Amino acid sequence: MSDVILQTRGLTKHYGGVHALEGADFTLMKGEHVAIMGDNGAGKSTFVRQITGVEQPTRGEIHFDGARVAFKGPLDAREAGIEAVFQTLALADHLDVPDNLFLGRERTKWNWLGPFRRLDYRAMHADTIAALEKTGVKIPSIRNTIQNMSGGQRQCVAIARTATFHSKLTIMDEPTAALGVQETAQVENIIRTLKSQGEPLILISHNMRQVMDLCDRIVVFRRGRICANLRAADVTGEEVVAYITGALTQPKYAVDGVL
Amino acid sequence: MTGATLGTGGLKYDHAKRHRPPELNVFLALILIVAVFEVLGQILPYMNGQSFLFDTQGRFDSIFNEARLKIIILQVAIVGIIALGVTQVILTGGIDLSSGSIVGATAMIAMSFAQVAEVNGSPNTRAVFFEQGWVDLPVLVPVVIGLICGLVAGLINGLLVAYTRIPPFIATLGMMVTARGVAKWWTMGQPVSFPTDSYAAIGAGMTPVYIFAVLAALFYLVMRHTVYGKHTYAIGSNMDAARMSGINVQRHLTLVYTIAGALAAIAAIVLSSKNLTAQAGMGVMYELDAIAMAVIGGISLQGGRGSIIGTALGALIFGVILSGFTYLRLDAYYQEMAKGAIIVGAVVLDQWRQRRAAQRS
Ligand SMILES: Nc1ncnc2c1ncn2[C@@H]1O[C@H](COP(=O)(O)OP(=O)(O)OP(=O)(O)O)[C@@H](O)[C@H]1O
Ligand SMILES: [Mg+2]
C-alpha cells in the first residue's frame, strides 16, 4: 500500500448535465509511468483538473502520498508535490519566460511586505536559464513575452515549468501536441530522465508510439469512464485502439447500458 | 550584454533590436502634440505668434513658459492620482466607473471633519459637526476618515467583482450612483467649507503635484517589482492561467479595487483641500478622465498591458491637450468633444496595435 503514490476512488465530475468523468478508480505506483488515452472529450483533461485542485470533484476520493487529500486550489496540489502541464498551458501571454515559470510561486525578498514583497528577478532569471538548458528548449530570449512565441516554444515553457520544481508526481496533458520532431524527442528525453530518477508520471497523449515507448501502463478513458487498464508490454497498438474506440472493453469495467 | 547573444538552445538574439518600449511611443506622442500646438500658435493669425511652450516675454528664469507648464501639471495631478488606481484595475482586465463619485462622497465626508470652530471671530455654526463639537480636529482625523471611505467603497467594488459574477462595469456603475447619492445625502446637498489651516495645506500650491509624483513613483515600483504587481498583470493577461498557477484571483482582485478606492480618496482629500470646499458634485466625470489618461498612456482595456509610466505620460498628454485648447482660445465645448474623440481614438489605436501584434506572432 505504501508503494501507491496516487489513488482515486469513484472520482466523478459533472458539469451541469454533462457527465465528464464518472466513477474513476485509478492507481499509480511510485516510480511508475502511466499513459492515459482516449478519444477527444473522453474526460482525460477533466480527470487531471480534479487531481490538481483546479476543480473540485462532484464525488469521489483522492489519496495522494499516503493521505486523503481535498485540494482547495492548484496551489495546494503543487505544495503537496503535484506538477502539471495543462493542455491549455496556463501561461500569461503578456509576461516573459521567468515570470511564467515562477507565476504563483515567485522568488521573493522582503517577505514581511506581504503581497507587496519584492520580486527577486535575478534569482528567477538564473533558475530559468538553468531549467531551459536542462530541458534543451530553444528560446531566443527569455525576456520575450509569451505572445511573441511559437506554439511549440510556449509548450516548452510550460514543460520547463514542471521541470524546474522538484515534485512527487508529474502530470503532462498532451505535452508534445504542437512540437516538432526534435522538440518531441527532447520532451521524451525529459520523461525518460524522470523515469530513471524514479519519479512517477501521468502522460496524456494521442501518440501511440510515444505511449508504447515511454509508459509502463495504459489506462483508457471512454465517455467519462475508465474502460481498460493495460500493461504496455502485453498489448499491441491495435488492441489499445480497439479499447479507445469501444470495440473492446475489459470485463471488470463493463457497465450495462452505458458503454 | 550588447549586440547579438545566444539564447537558450542556440538561437541568435539581437538585444539591440528589442522592441521599442511602448512608453516611448507615448512620450513621442506627447512631444508631437506639444509641437502641433506650438506650430498652430505660430501659424494661426489671431495668435500673434504667441508660444505654447516657450517664454517669449522673459517672464521666467528658464526658456519655458513656466506658468503654463505648472497649470498643466497641476490640472492633471489630482485626476492623475485617480488614474494610478484605475490603471491597476484596467490591468486586471476590469474597469472602475466609480472613482469620480468616490471623490465626491469622500470629499464631503472628510471635509466635514476638517472644519474650523470660528470664522472671522464668530462661531462657525454651519459646520456639519458643530453641535457635537467636532471642529478644529487634528488633520489626521479627516485624512484617516477620508481614506477609510475610499477603502470601504473600493472594497465593496472588489468584493462584488471578485465574488459575484457581476461584470466590473456594472458593479462599479452601481457604486458610481450610490456614492454620488451618499455625497448629496451627507449634508442634504449643502457644500462644506472652511477647513482648518493644516487641512488646507494638503492641497496648497504645488503639493498636489508632489503627492502625485510620489504616488506614481511608488506604484511604478509596486507594479514592476512586487508580487502584487506581477499578479495584477497575470490576471489581466490570462485569468485562467493565473488561477491554475495558484494565484488567489478573487482575493487579489479585491485588493486591486480597494487600492483604487483608496487612491480616489487621496485625490478627494487633495482636491477638497485645494478648493477649500467640498460639494456633492465634486469629481463628476473624473472616472472618465482617469480612464482616458490610462488609455492614452497605452494601458490596454483588455488587461495585462501597459505601465504606470504610460499612465503618467497619458496624464501629461491629457493636460497638454486641455491646456492647448485654452491656449488656442477654443471654447470649452470643443474641449469636451475633443476629449471624447481622444478616448475613442486611443482605444481604436490600442485595438489596432493588438491586432498587429497578433498577426506578427
Ligand atoms: N467547464 C466545462 N463545462 C462543461 N463541460 C465541460 C467542461 N469542461 C469539459 N467539459 C466536457 O467534458 C467532456 C470531457 O472533456 P475533457 O476536456 O476532459 O476531454 P479530453 O479527454 O481531455 O479530450 P481531448 O483529447 O480533446 O483533450 C467533454 O465532453 C467536454 O465538452
Ligand atoms: Mg484534454
PDB file of C-alpha atoms and ligand atoms in Angstrom, chain A residues 40-41 43-46 49 87 173-174 204 206, ligand 2:
ATOM      1  CA  ASN A  40     -11.462  13.703 -27.700  1.00  0.00           C
ATOM      2  CA  GLY A  41     -13.869  14.533 -24.916  1.00  0.00           C
ATOM      3  CA  GLY A  43     -12.628  13.068 -19.865  1.00  0.00           C
ATOM      4  CA  LYS A  44      -8.833  12.907 -19.674  1.00  0.00           C
ATOM      5  CA  SER A  45      -8.255  16.594 -19.016  1.00  0.00           C
ATOM      6  CA  THR A  46     -11.201  16.640 -16.657  1.00  0.00           C
ATOM      7  CA  ARG A  49      -8.194  19.035 -13.352  1.00  0.00           C
ATOM      8  CA  GLN A  87      -3.423  21.176 -22.114  1.00  0.00           C
ATOM      9  CA  ASP A 173      -1.570  16.710 -20.708  1.00  0.00           C
ATOM     10  CA  GLU A 174      -0.613  16.299 -24.375  1.00  0.00           C
ATOM     11  CA  ILE A 204      -1.865  12.078 -21.631  1.00  0.00           C
ATOM     12  CA  HIS A 206      -2.746  10.537 -28.560  1.00  0.00           C
TER      13      HIS A 206
HETATM   14 MG    MG C   2      -7.849  17.101 -22.963  1.00  0.00          MG
END
